[in-house]
One Martini backbone bead per residue (centre of mass of N, CA, C, O) as a GRO file, in nm:
protein
  547
    1MET     BB    1   6.922  12.984   8.041
    2ARG     BB    2   6.915  12.846   8.323
    3THR     BB    3   6.788  12.897   8.631
    4SER     BB    4   7.013  12.764   8.799
    5THR     BB    5   7.245  12.922   8.670
    6LYS     BB    6   7.150  13.203   8.757
    7VAL     BB    7   7.165  13.147   9.060
    8TRP     BB    8   7.467  13.084   9.077
    9ILE     BB    9   7.571  13.351   8.959
   10ALA     BB   10   7.434  13.535   9.164
   11THR     BB   11   7.564  13.420   9.417
   12ALA     BB   12   7.862  13.469   9.340
   13THR     BB   13   7.837  13.774   9.291
   14ILE     BB   14   7.727  13.869   9.566
   15LEU     BB   15   7.955  13.755   9.750
   16THR     BB   16   8.184  13.912   9.613
   17LEU     BB   17   8.066  14.198   9.662
   18VAL     BB   18   8.059  14.180   9.968
   19GLN     BB   19   8.363  14.153  10.005
   20CYS     BB   20   8.444  14.416   9.861
   21ALA     BB   21   8.274  14.611  10.035
   22ALA     BB   22   8.401  14.541  10.307
   23SER     BB   23   8.699  14.613  10.229
   24ALA     BB   24   8.627  14.919  10.150
   25PHE     BB   25   8.429  15.020  10.418
   26LEU     BB   26   8.554  14.855  10.645
   27PRO     BB   27   8.702  14.828  10.928
   28ARG     BB   28   8.914  14.693  11.124
   29GLY     BB   29   8.746  14.397  11.252
   30LEU     BB   30   8.484  14.201  11.341
   31ALA     BB   31   8.294  14.267  11.107
   32LEU     BB   32   8.491  14.212  10.875
   33THR     BB   33   8.565  13.924  10.955
   34THR     BB   34   8.280  13.803  10.949
   35ILE     BB   35   8.199  13.871  10.657
   36SER     BB   36   8.440  13.734  10.516
   37ASP     BB   37   8.403  13.449  10.627
   38PHE     BB   38   8.110  13.407  10.527
   39ALA     BB   39   8.156  13.456  10.227
   40SER     BB   40   8.363  13.230  10.183
   41SER     BB   41   8.198  12.993  10.298
   42LEU     BB   42   7.955  13.019  10.101
   43LEU     BB   43   8.118  12.975   9.845
   44VAL     BB   44   8.226  12.695   9.913
   45LEU     BB   45   7.946  12.569   9.951
   46ALA     BB   46   7.852  12.624   9.662
   47LEU     BB   47   8.071  12.458   9.532
   48LEU     BB   48   8.003  12.187   9.658
   49ILE     BB   49   7.714  12.168   9.539
   50ALA     BB   50   7.786  12.194   9.239
   51PHE     BB   51   7.967  11.937   9.225
   52ALA     BB   52   7.759  11.735   9.348
   53SER     BB   53   7.542  11.764   9.122
   54ASN     BB   54   7.727  11.640   8.902
   55ALA     BB   55   7.764  11.357   9.038
   56ILE     BB   56   7.467  11.258   9.023
   57THR     BB   57   7.450  11.263   8.684
   58ALA     BB   58   7.685  11.094   8.657
   59ARG     BB   59   7.935  10.853   8.527
   60GLY     BB   60   8.173  10.676   8.624
   61ARG     BB   61   8.463  10.860   8.622
   62LEU     BB   62   8.312  11.126   8.625
   63ARG     BB   63   8.193  11.088   8.904
   64VAL     BB   64   8.458  11.057   9.054
   65PHE     BB   65   8.562  11.335   8.984
   66TRP     BB   66   8.335  11.500   9.123
   67ILE     BB   67   8.378  11.378   9.402
   68MET     BB   68   8.667  11.478   9.445
   69GLN     BB   69   8.598  11.777   9.425
   70THR     BB   70   8.394  11.779   9.656
   71VAL     BB   71   8.584  11.685   9.880
   72GLY     BB   72   8.785  11.915   9.849
   73TRP     BB   73   8.575  12.142   9.924
   74ALA     BB   74   8.506  12.024  10.200
   75VAL     BB   75   8.788  12.065  10.318
   76SER     BB   76   8.793  12.371  10.274
   77LEU     BB   77   8.551  12.428  10.459
   78VAL     BB   78   8.677  12.326  10.718
   79ASN     BB   79   8.910  12.528  10.716
   80GLN     BB   80   8.731  12.783  10.720
   81LEU     BB   81   8.585  12.717  10.988
   82TRP     BB   82   8.841  12.707  11.159
   83TRP     BB   83   8.912  13.003  11.121
   84MET     BB   84   8.646  13.114  11.247
   85VAL     BB   85   8.700  13.026  11.532
   86TYR     BB   86   8.937  13.221  11.572
   87ASP     BB   87   8.811  13.494  11.460
   88VAL     BB   88   8.514  13.489  11.612
   89LEU     BB   89   8.529  13.322  11.882
   90LEU     BB   90   8.836  13.359  11.992
   91ARG     BB   91   8.987  13.617  11.889
   92LYS     BB   92   9.251  13.496  11.732
   93PRO     BB   93   9.519  13.406  11.590
   94VAL     BB   94   9.647  13.205  11.370
   95PRO     BB   95   9.868  12.981  11.369
   96MET     BB   96  10.154  12.926  11.193
   97LEU     BB   97  10.137  12.617  11.297
   98PHE     BB   98   9.884  12.498  11.138
   99ALA     BB   99   9.694  12.212  11.126
  100GLY     BB  100   9.502  12.314  10.876
  101ASP     BB  101   9.704  12.327  10.631
  102VAL     BB  102   9.652  12.043  10.512
  103LEU     BB  103   9.365  12.125  10.398
  104LEU     BB  104   9.497  12.292  10.158
  105PHE     BB  105   9.648  12.040  10.022
  106VAL     BB  106   9.432  11.816   9.961
  107PRO     BB  107   9.265  11.935   9.721
  108GLY     BB  108   9.500  11.912   9.518
  109LEU     BB  109   9.517  11.602   9.522
  110LEU     BB  110   9.223  11.548   9.433
  111MET     BB  111   9.246  11.701   9.170
  112LEU     BB  112   9.474  11.533   9.052
  113ALA     BB  113   9.334  11.260   9.068
  114GLY     BB  114   9.101  11.331   8.877
  115PHE     BB  115   9.285  11.392   8.622
  116LEU     BB  116   9.430  11.110   8.612
  117LEU     BB  117   9.154  10.967   8.517
  118ARG     BB  118   9.039  11.086   8.269
  119PRO     BB  119   8.713  11.186   8.266
  120HIS     BB  120   8.642  11.191   7.940
  121ILE     BB  121   8.676  10.875   7.962
  122GLU     BB  122   8.557  10.554   7.872
  123HIS     BB  123   8.662  10.299   8.038
  124SER     BB  124   8.787  10.016   8.072
  125ARG     BB  125   8.821   9.783   8.305
  126SER     BB  126   9.126   9.749   8.293
  127SER     BB  127   9.210  10.047   8.278
  128ALA     BB  128   9.075  10.131   8.542
  129ARG     BB  129   9.236   9.954   8.740
  130LEU     BB  130   9.528  10.042   8.665
  131GLY     BB  131   9.488  10.350   8.689
  132ALA     BB  132   9.411  10.351   8.989
  133LEU     BB  133   9.687  10.247   9.092
  134ASP     BB  134   9.863  10.473   8.983
  135PHE     BB  135   9.722  10.705   9.142
  136LEU     BB  136   9.772  10.585   9.424
  137LEU     BB  137  10.076  10.603   9.413
  138LEU     BB  138  10.085  10.915   9.385
  139MET     BB  139   9.934  10.981   9.647
  140VAL     BB  140  10.133  10.853   9.839
  141TRP     BB  141  10.370  11.026   9.751
  142TRP     BB  142  10.255  11.303   9.839
  143VAL     BB  143  10.211  11.238  10.135
  144PHE     BB  144  10.504  11.175  10.190
  145PHE     BB  145  10.621  11.456  10.120
  146TYR     BB  146  10.471  11.611  10.334
  147ALA     BB  147  10.587  11.461  10.577
  148TYR     BB  148  10.895  11.494  10.504
  149LEU     BB  149  10.892  11.830  10.462
  150VAL     BB  150  10.666  11.941  10.682
  151THR     BB  151  10.580  11.784  10.942
  152CYS     BB  152  10.856  11.779  11.085
  153TRP     BB  153  10.843  12.115  11.128
  154GLN     BB  154  10.566  12.098  11.306
  155TYR     BB  155  10.618  11.844  11.530
  156VAL     BB  156  10.905  11.732  11.580
  157SER     BB  157  11.068  12.021  11.479
  158PRO     BB  158  10.985  12.327  11.529
  159VAL     BB  159  11.007  12.545  11.225
  160GLU     BB  160  10.885  12.810  11.072
  161GLY     BB  161  11.066  12.864  10.825
  162LEU     BB  162  11.079  12.569  10.713
  163TYR     BB  163  10.781  12.525  10.695
  164ASN     BB  164  10.707  12.755  10.497
  165ARG     BB  165  10.901  12.681  10.269
  166ASN     BB  166  10.808  12.385  10.215
  167TYR     BB  167  10.510  12.441  10.176
  168ASP     BB  168  10.528  12.637   9.938
  169ARG     BB  169  10.683  12.452   9.744
  170LEU     BB  170  10.490  12.209   9.743
  171TYR     BB  171  10.242  12.365   9.649
  172MET     BB  172  10.364  12.461   9.383
  173ILE     BB  173  10.423  12.180   9.266
  174ALA     BB  174  10.132  12.080   9.268
  175ILE     BB  175  10.026  12.294   9.070
  176LEU     BB  176  10.218  12.226   8.837
  177VAL     BB  177  10.117  11.937   8.803
  178VAL     BB  178   9.825  12.001   8.744
  179VAL     BB  179   9.880  12.178   8.494
  180SER     BB  180  10.030  11.962   8.332
  181VAL     BB  181   9.795  11.766   8.315
  182LEU     BB  182   9.603  11.966   8.175
  183ILE     BB  183   9.771  12.008   7.922
  184HIS     BB  184   9.756  11.715   7.836
  185LEU     BB  185   9.444  11.710   7.813
  186ILE     BB  186   9.418  11.934   7.604
  187ARG     BB  187   9.583  11.784   7.377
  188HIS     BB  188   9.374  11.507   7.421
  189SER     BB  189   9.132  11.701   7.340
  190THR     BB  190   8.795  11.812   7.257
  191GLY     BB  191   8.602  12.067   7.253
  192SER     BB  192   8.441  12.094   7.550
  193TRP     BB  193   8.674  11.963   7.704
  194ARG     BB  194   8.893  12.165   7.635
  195ARG     BB  195   8.745  12.411   7.755
  196PHE     BB  196   8.725  12.300   8.039
  197TYR     BB  197   9.032  12.273   8.093
  198LEU     BB  198   9.097  12.569   8.045
  199LEU     BB  199   8.916  12.686   8.267
  200TYR     BB  200   9.048  12.529   8.500
  201THR     BB  201   9.332  12.643   8.466
  202GLY     BB  202   9.258  12.940   8.512
  203ALA     BB  203   9.142  12.901   8.800
  204ILE     BB  204   9.399  12.789   8.933
  205LEU     BB  205   9.595  13.022   8.872
  206PHE     BB  206   9.428  13.247   9.006
  207ASN     BB  207   9.414  13.120   9.287
  208TYR     BB  208   9.724  13.089   9.337
  209LEU     BB  209   9.815  13.379   9.313
  210TRP     BB  210   9.644  13.482   9.565
  211PHE     BB  211   9.744  13.278   9.767
  212ALA     BB  212  10.044  13.356   9.759
  213LEU     BB  213  10.006  13.649   9.846
  214GLU     BB  214   9.858  13.591  10.110
  215ASN     BB  215  10.071  13.402  10.237
  216HIS     BB  216  10.298  13.611  10.240
  217ALA     BB  217  10.150  13.808  10.429
  218ILE     BB  218  10.128  13.616  10.667
  219GLU     BB  219  10.441  13.570  10.704
  220GLN     BB  220  10.469  13.905  10.736
  221TYR     BB  221  10.230  14.021  10.913
  222THR     BB  222  10.009  14.188  10.689
  223TYR     BB  223   9.759  14.021  10.747
  224PHE     BB  224   9.394  14.047  10.727
  225ILE     BB  225   9.075  14.007  10.767
  226GLY     BB  226   8.947  14.177  10.474
  227SER     BB  227   9.146  14.240  10.293
  228TRP     BB  228   9.233  14.289   9.960
  229TYR     BB  229   9.317  13.987   9.916
  230ASP     BB  230   9.016  13.865   9.936
  231CYS     BB  231   8.884  13.947   9.671
  232PRO     BB  232   9.028  13.767   9.451
  233TYR     BB  233   9.011  13.505   9.614
  234THR     BB  234   8.700  13.493   9.615
  235ALA     BB  235   8.663  13.514   9.304
  236SER     BB  236   8.786  13.229   9.245
  237PHE     BB  237   8.535  13.073   9.344
  238ALA     BB  238   8.344  13.180   9.125
  239ILE     BB  239   8.498  13.043   8.892
  240PHE     BB  240   8.450  12.751   8.988
  241ILE     BB  241   8.147  12.764   8.948
  242ALA     BB  242   8.168  12.799   8.640
  243VAL     BB  243   8.301  12.527   8.595
  244ALA     BB  244   8.068  12.351   8.701
  245LEU     BB  245   7.855  12.457   8.499
  246TYR     BB  246   8.008  12.372   8.237
  247GLY     BB  247   8.044  12.048   8.332
  248ARG     BB  248   7.748  11.920   8.364
  249ASP     BB  249   7.719  11.820   8.029
  250GLN     BB  250   7.929  11.615   8.013
  251GLN     BB  251   8.063  11.360   7.799
  252LEU     BB  252   8.167  11.060   7.727
  253CYS     BB  253   8.442  10.907   7.579
  254PRO     BB  254   8.566  10.676   7.398
  255GLU     BB  255   8.797  10.442   7.400
  256SER     BB  256   9.133  10.437   7.277
  257ASP     BB  257   9.456  10.400   7.180
  258GLY     BB  258   9.555  10.676   7.268
  259PRO     BB  259   9.489  10.667   7.578
  260GLN     BB  260   9.657  10.415   7.629
  261ARG     BB  261   9.928  10.549   7.557
  262ASN     BB  262   9.899  10.800   7.754
  263ARG     BB  263   9.923  10.625   8.025
  264SER     BB  264  10.234  10.571   8.037
  265TRP     BB  265  10.320  10.832   8.190
  266ILE     BB  266  10.186  10.754   8.456
  267THR     BB  267  10.339  10.493   8.500
  268ALA     BB  268  10.622  10.620   8.498
  269LEU     BB  269  10.569  10.805   8.742
  270ALA     BB  270  10.511  10.574   8.942
  271ILE     BB  271  10.789  10.443   8.919
  272LEU     BB  272  10.953  10.688   9.014
  273ALA     BB  273  10.824  10.701   9.291
  274VAL     BB  274  10.932  10.430   9.391
  275LEU     BB  275  11.243  10.486   9.328
  276SER     BB  276  11.271  10.742   9.527
  277LEU     BB  277  11.269  10.621   9.818
  278PRO     BB  278  11.563  10.525   9.861
  279VAL     BB  279  11.678  10.810   9.822
  280MET     BB  280  11.535  10.934  10.069
  281VAL     BB  281  11.668  10.759  10.279
  282LEU     BB  282  11.958  10.844  10.216
  283GLY     BB  283  11.912  11.145  10.269
  284ALA     BB  284  11.826  11.118  10.569
  285VAL     BB  285  12.098  10.990  10.669
  286LEU     BB  286  12.315  11.207  10.530
  287GLU     BB  287  12.194  11.440  10.672
  288HIS     BB  288  12.352  11.684  10.898
  289ASN     BB  289  12.138  11.945  10.948
  290VAL     BB  290  11.980  11.740  11.134
  291SER     BB  291  11.808  11.585  11.350
  292LEU     BB  292  11.747  11.278  11.484
  293GLN     BB  293  11.440  11.300  11.481
  294ILE     BB  294  11.409  11.366  11.181
  295MET     BB  295  11.548  11.118  11.069
  296HIS     BB  296  11.362  10.906  11.197
  297PHE     BB  297  11.099  11.009  11.075
  298ARG     BB  298  11.180  10.983  10.773
  299VAL     BB  299  11.237  10.682  10.776
  300LEU     BB  300  10.957  10.593  10.869
  301VAL     BB  301  10.791  10.720  10.640
  302THR     BB  302  10.938  10.573  10.410
  303ALA     BB  303  10.874  10.286  10.500
  304LEU     BB  304  10.567  10.316  10.480
  305ALA     BB  305  10.564  10.392  10.179
  306ILE     BB  306  10.697  10.136  10.075
  307PHE     BB  307  10.484   9.943  10.174
  308ALA     BB  308  10.238  10.066  10.028
  309MET     BB  309  10.361  10.064   9.734
  310ALA     BB  310  10.426   9.762   9.724
  311ALA     BB  311  10.134   9.669   9.748
  312LEU     BB  312  10.037   9.808   9.486
  313VAL     BB  313  10.233   9.665   9.296
  314PHE     BB  314  10.139   9.380   9.357
  315ILE     BB  315   9.848   9.423   9.261
  316LYS     BB  316   9.922   9.504   8.973
  317GLN     BB  317  10.071   9.242   8.895
  318TYR     BB  318   9.831   9.059   8.942
  319LEU     BB  319   9.642   9.193   8.732
  320LEU     BB  320   9.830   9.151   8.492
  321HIS     BB  321   9.835   8.845   8.510
  322GLU     BB  322   9.530   8.803   8.478
  323GLU     BB  323   9.511   8.951   8.206
  324LEU     BB  324   9.700   8.760   8.055
  325LYS     BB  325   9.537   8.504   8.098
  326GLU     BB  326   9.281   8.610   7.961
  327ALA     BB  327   9.411   8.671   7.687
  328ASN     BB  328   9.506   8.380   7.632
  329HIS     BB  329   9.226   8.256   7.646
  330VAL     BB  330   9.100   8.421   7.418
  331LEU     BB  331   9.305   8.332   7.205
  332GLN     BB  332   9.249   8.031   7.228
  333GLU     BB  333   8.949   8.044   7.164
  334SER     BB  334   8.974   8.185   6.883
  335SER     BB  335   9.165   7.950   6.759
  336THR     BB  336   8.922   7.713   6.844
  337THR     BB  337   8.698   7.891   6.693
  338ASP     BB  338   8.430   7.943   6.507
  339PRO     BB  339   8.324   8.255   6.397
  340LEU     BB  340   8.035   8.184   6.295
  341THR     BB  341   7.911   7.945   6.500
  342GLY     BB  342   8.091   7.897   6.783
  343ILE     BB  343   8.241   7.649   6.737
  344ARG     BB  344   8.456   7.421   6.690
  345ASN     BB  345   8.763   7.336   6.548
  346ARG     BB  346   9.028   7.162   6.420
  347ARG     BB  347   9.232   7.259   6.627
  348PHE     BB  348   9.084   7.143   6.871
  349PHE     BB  349   9.071   6.853   6.782
  350THR     BB  350   9.382   6.808   6.765
  351ALA     BB  351   9.432   6.887   7.076
  352THR     BB  352   9.211   6.647   7.200
  353ILE     BB  353   9.205   6.354   7.069
  354GLN     BB  354   9.428   6.199   7.220
  355HIS     BB  355   9.280   6.190   7.490
  356ASP     BB  356   9.029   6.035   7.390
  357VAL     BB  357   9.177   5.789   7.283
  358ALA     BB  358   9.322   5.706   7.545
  359GLN     BB  359   9.062   5.662   7.707
  360SER     BB  360   8.944   5.438   7.531
  361VAL     BB  361   9.177   5.239   7.544
  362ARG     BB  362   9.179   5.208   7.853
  363ALA     BB  363   8.888   5.099   7.878
  364HIS     BB  364   8.941   4.842   7.712
  365LEU     BB  365   9.187   4.722   7.867
  366GLU     BB  366   9.016   4.729   8.154
  367GLY     BB  367   8.712   4.640   8.102
  368ASN     BB  368   8.494   4.829   8.085
  369ASP     BB  369   8.210   4.950   8.033
  370ARG     BB  370   8.067   4.917   7.722
  371SER     BB  371   7.877   5.187   7.733
  372LYS     BB  372   8.175   5.376   7.805
  373ARG     BB  373   8.431   5.324   7.563
  374ASP     BB  374   8.355   5.470   7.309
  375LEU     BB  375   8.438   5.630   6.987
  376ILE     BB  376   8.239   5.852   6.786
  377PHE     BB  377   8.214   5.936   6.440
  378TYR     BB  378   8.044   6.224   6.288
  379LEU     BB  379   7.965   6.297   5.957
  380ILE     BB  380   7.826   6.615   5.846
  381ASP     BB  381   7.619   6.701   5.557
  382LEU     BB  382   7.487   6.932   5.363
  383ASP     BB  383   7.236   6.930   5.140
  384ASN     BB  384   7.255   7.127   4.873
  385PHE     BB  385   7.411   7.401   4.956
  386LYS     BB  386   7.473   7.551   4.691
  387LYS     BB  387   7.176   7.626   4.631
  388VAL     BB  388   7.145   7.824   4.861
  389ASN     BB  389   7.357   8.030   4.772
  390ASP     BB  390   7.244   8.075   4.481
  391ALA     BB  391   6.941   8.158   4.571
  392HIS     BB  392   7.014   8.350   4.855
  393GLY     BB  393   7.299   8.363   4.945
  394HIS     BB  394   7.557   8.389   5.179
  395ASP     BB  395   7.397   8.499   5.416
  396VAL     BB  396   7.197   8.265   5.433
  397GLY     BB  397   7.410   8.044   5.451
  398ASP     BB  398   7.519   8.134   5.726
  399ARG     BB  399   7.250   8.096   5.880
  400VAL     BB  400   7.230   7.793   5.825
  401LEU     BB  401   7.492   7.711   5.971
  402ILE     BB  402   7.411   7.815   6.248
  403GLU     BB  403   7.151   7.644   6.272
  404ALA     BB  404   7.285   7.370   6.235
  405ALA     BB  405   7.463   7.383   6.487
  406ARG     BB  406   7.228   7.415   6.684
  407ARG     BB  407   7.080   7.146   6.621
  408ILE     BB  408   7.305   6.954   6.688
  409ALA     BB  409   7.357   7.058   6.982
  410SER     BB  410   7.057   6.980   7.087
  411VAL     BB  411   7.117   6.638   7.058
  412ILE     BB  412   7.367   6.640   7.216
  413ARG     BB  413   7.594   6.607   7.442
  414SER     BB  414   7.798   6.785   7.656
  415SER     BB  415   8.044   6.573   7.610
  416ASP     BB  416   8.035   6.638   7.331
  417LEU     BB  417   8.180   6.712   7.005
  418LEU     BB  418   8.165   7.011   6.806
  419VAL     BB  419   8.264   7.053   6.455
  420ARG     BB  420   8.404   7.253   6.213
  421TRP     BB  421   8.529   7.089   5.932
  422GLY     BB  422   8.406   7.227   5.660
  423GLY     BB  423   8.207   7.433   5.544
  424GLU     BB  424   7.917   7.209   5.548
  425GLU     BB  425   8.089   7.048   5.766
  426PHE     BB  426   8.055   6.814   6.036
  427LEU     BB  427   8.170   6.710   6.374
  428VAL     BB  428   8.108   6.430   6.588
  429VAL     BB  429   8.222   6.351   6.923
  430SER     BB  430   8.150   6.059   7.094
  431ARG     BB  431   8.182   6.004   7.429
  432SER     BB  432   8.152   5.749   7.620
  433THR     BB  433   8.023   5.502   7.444
  434ASP     BB  434   7.805   5.299   7.222
  435ARG     BB  435   7.805   5.145   6.917
  436ARG     BB  436   7.515   5.013   6.943
  437GLN     BB  437   7.396   5.337   6.967
  438ALA     BB  438   7.476   5.515   6.718
  439GLY     BB  439   7.204   5.543   6.551
  440ILE     BB  440   7.046   5.727   6.744
  441LEU     BB  441   7.199   5.995   6.701
  442ALA     BB  442   7.165   6.005   6.397
  443LYS     BB  443   6.855   6.028   6.404
  444ARG     BB  444   6.838   6.291   6.565
  445ILE     BB  445   6.976   6.467   6.357
  446LEU     BB  446   6.782   6.415   6.126
  447GLU     BB  447   6.526   6.521   6.282
  448ALA     BB  448   6.625   6.813   6.334
  449PHE     BB  449   6.589   6.873   6.016
  450ARG     BB  450   6.300   6.755   5.942
  451ALA     BB  451   6.095   6.896   6.150
  452LYS     BB  452   6.213   7.189   6.050
  453PRO     BB  453   6.224   7.463   5.883
  454PHE     BB  454   6.391   7.704   5.719
  455THR     BB  455   6.420   8.059   5.782
  456ILE     BB  456   6.432   8.363   5.613
  457ASP     BB  457   6.130   8.449   5.622
  458ALA     BB  458   5.794   8.467   5.653
  459ALA     BB  459   5.773   8.371   5.320
  460ASP     BB  460   6.056   8.192   5.350
  461GLN     BB  461   6.096   7.840   5.314
  462PHE     BB  462   6.307   7.547   5.396
  463HIS     BB  463   6.444   7.232   5.348
  464GLN     BB  464   6.712   7.085   5.543
  465THR     BB  465   6.942   6.839   5.488
  466VAL     BB  466   7.129   6.539   5.585
  467SER     BB  467   7.439   6.364   5.589
  468ILE     BB  468   7.571   6.050   5.739
  469GLY     BB  469   7.887   5.941   5.881
  470TRP     BB  470   7.998   5.648   6.071
  471SER     BB  471   8.237   5.559   6.340
  472ALA     BB  472   8.439   5.345   6.549
  473PHE     BB  473   8.637   5.363   6.848
  474PRO     BB  474   8.765   5.101   6.806
  475TRP     BB  475   8.759   4.908   6.532
  476VAL     BB  476   8.879   4.681   6.718
  477GLU     BB  477   8.808   4.566   7.029
  478ASP     BB  478   9.051   4.340   7.050
  479ASP     BB  479   9.227   4.573   6.871
  480VAL     BB  480   9.326   4.894   6.935
  481ASP     BB  481   9.585   4.896   6.713
  482ALA     BB  482   9.482   4.844   6.421
  483ILE     BB  483   9.354   5.145   6.407
  484ARG     BB  484   9.359   5.455   6.374
  485TYR     BB  485   9.165   5.732   6.398
  486GLU     BB  486   9.210   5.824   6.104
  487GLY     BB  487   9.085   5.566   5.979
  488VAL     BB  488   8.805   5.598   6.107
  489LEU     BB  489   8.743   5.866   5.968
  490LYS     BB  490   8.748   5.747   5.680
  491PHE     BB  491   8.504   5.563   5.725
  492ALA     BB  492   8.306   5.793   5.782
  493ASP     BB  493   8.345   5.922   5.503
  494ARG     BB  494   8.244   5.673   5.351
  495GLY     BB  495   7.963   5.679   5.471
  496LEU     BB  496   7.888   5.954   5.356
  497TYR     BB  497   7.916   5.876   5.061
  498ARG     BB  498   7.693   5.654   5.067
  499ALA     BB  499   7.464   5.846   5.156
  500LYS     BB  500   7.475   6.021   4.902
  501LYS     BB  501   7.448   5.792   4.688
  502ALA     BB  502   7.160   5.688   4.818
  503GLY     BB  503   7.004   6.006   4.846
  504LYS     BB  504   7.023   6.118   5.106
  505ASN     BB  505   6.889   6.180   5.407
  506GLN     BB  506   7.114   5.998   5.570
  507ALA     BB  507   7.265   5.715   5.748
  508VAL     BB  508   7.605   5.572   5.763
  509GLY     BB  509   7.771   5.293   5.895
  510MET     BB  510   8.098   5.180   6.000
  511VAL     BB  511   8.186   4.836   6.049
  512ALA     BB  512   8.323   4.564   6.169
  513SER     BB  513   8.439   4.253   6.031
  514GLY     BB  514   8.574   3.955   5.951
  515LYS     BB  515   8.646   4.085   5.638
  516GLY     BB  516   8.617   4.407   5.748
  517ALA     BB  517   8.356   4.608   5.636
  518VAL     BB  518   8.042   4.769   5.732
  519SER     BB  519   7.756   4.908   5.599
  520VAL     BB  520   7.505   5.095   5.793
  521PRO     BB  521   7.192   5.166   5.784
  522THR     BB  522   7.030   5.336   6.022
  523GLU     BB  523   6.727   5.251   5.976
  524SER     BB  524   6.831   4.920   6.023
  525PHE     BB  525   6.995   5.001   6.287
  526PRO     BB  526   6.998   4.700   6.487
  527SER     BB  527   6.720   4.543   6.456
  528ALA     BB  528   6.791   4.435   6.163
  529PRO     BB  529   6.922   4.202   5.979
  530PRO     BB  530   7.144   4.197   5.735
  531ARG     BB  531   7.217   4.181   5.393
  532ILE     BB  532   7.510   4.028   5.242
  533THR     BB  533   7.766   4.156   5.031
  534ALA     BB  534   8.047   4.150   4.823
  535SER     BB  535   8.340   4.375   4.800
  536THR     BB  536   8.595   4.572   4.685
  537ALA     BB  537   8.892   4.705   4.861
  538ASP     BB  538   9.176   4.842   4.981
  539ARG     BB  539   9.101   4.728   5.284
  540GLY     BB  540   9.023   4.468   5.209
  541GLU     BB  541   8.698   4.371   5.288
  542ILE     BB  542   8.382   4.495   5.186
  543LEU     BB  543   8.063   4.512   5.331
  544GLU     BB  544   7.741   4.552   5.187
  545ILE     BB  545   7.442   4.670   5.248
  546ILE     BB  546   7.125   4.512   5.146
  547ASP     BB  547   6.769   4.569   5.150
   0.00000   0.00000   0.00000
């Protein structure tokens, strides 16, 4: 057992024994009142420090949970010190309609709020935001109920009997709700967290039992400070110190689908809270045995609660809308992105190519700058890639594809589109460019693969080359409707075929000529004029360059 744990246990035990000894041996009077008040205050202070020390070392929502418990015990300490002012300094009884009674109710709300956060779970960002709004709705609801049922009989139209009855009932309901939430947490937790929740439940029930007995004695005017009621009630604080000591080493559990489903009951409760407010307004208006001042106060409080809860609902709906937009964006991205290389896939190309084609056509029809109006398709295929898979395995093949995509992306412009076309084949769509400069980008891609070998491990490297076929859209600059972009892509594919047939590791471009199409080896284009011979093809006459 840690030294600090022994100190806390000794402190709690000594203060509890001091309270019991004072109640047993001291007569009713100032000495008994002073010792009892100081013993209780020091125990609550010890509680506050114990919970605060847990908050310092925790993280995430677990830290928020410990902070809420700490603040709750701080409020209890303020209430205890307020009682001491009456008991020790003023030496007169605490008023029955005591303004500090609300301070006894607040710690229960903070305790409930902490448990509604499900502190044992490490929540996702989205779950944390939405869950926080649900619990804020419930907190506003509880504050509203206190003002609606209790405050009106304390300040608006003071009636001691109705005040005591409503306060006691609402306090009991709050405890029952806290215990219900704890039972739910016990059912959906395991190990040390389940034992922690069980211990906390026992401490709450023990504390409430003696609080209820003591409060009943106060209302019957049979209670005095230091009476035997204070012994078990003080001992309940010592049990809470044991709870804090047990929970100091708790670790967060990762969020799973189960906790996400379990949050639905909190959301449902928050919705019921919102829907209950119009009913409360109706009840305030139709209740005949209350004064007009009470009715007006309750309507005003309900209106304020409706405004506050409506604002929270609006914020939640906004966050849900943003979350849905983000989810749709992620879904869209995943459906248009190649999962292996992280570049775009054919689906994205199909979705965007019509816009690129239309932009190129418009630029040609409007006679825009020739250097910025063409659309060039580059089909790139890894040479002898099957041998890579056969020799090194598909895992190495995947790494080669990823590196190939990276190298291609490193030499193209940010405005260009890189697509995983299929297997070991890639497509680059160069936008707003000049077909007269098409060979330059093809050479850069070839050099990106020739310059540096692919590394499998420190002792195993190999050179991976590519073959490229390219063509430009519009196929005929003076007739943008002559061939659709699909036909231009087929010419690029034919250029790729010619590059493969010519020995690989090279680029061949297909361009229009007066008699059909010309295949242009990139290494000699456009600086040296080619020598041309004719051959037959499906679509008119194709002229093949022969160097």
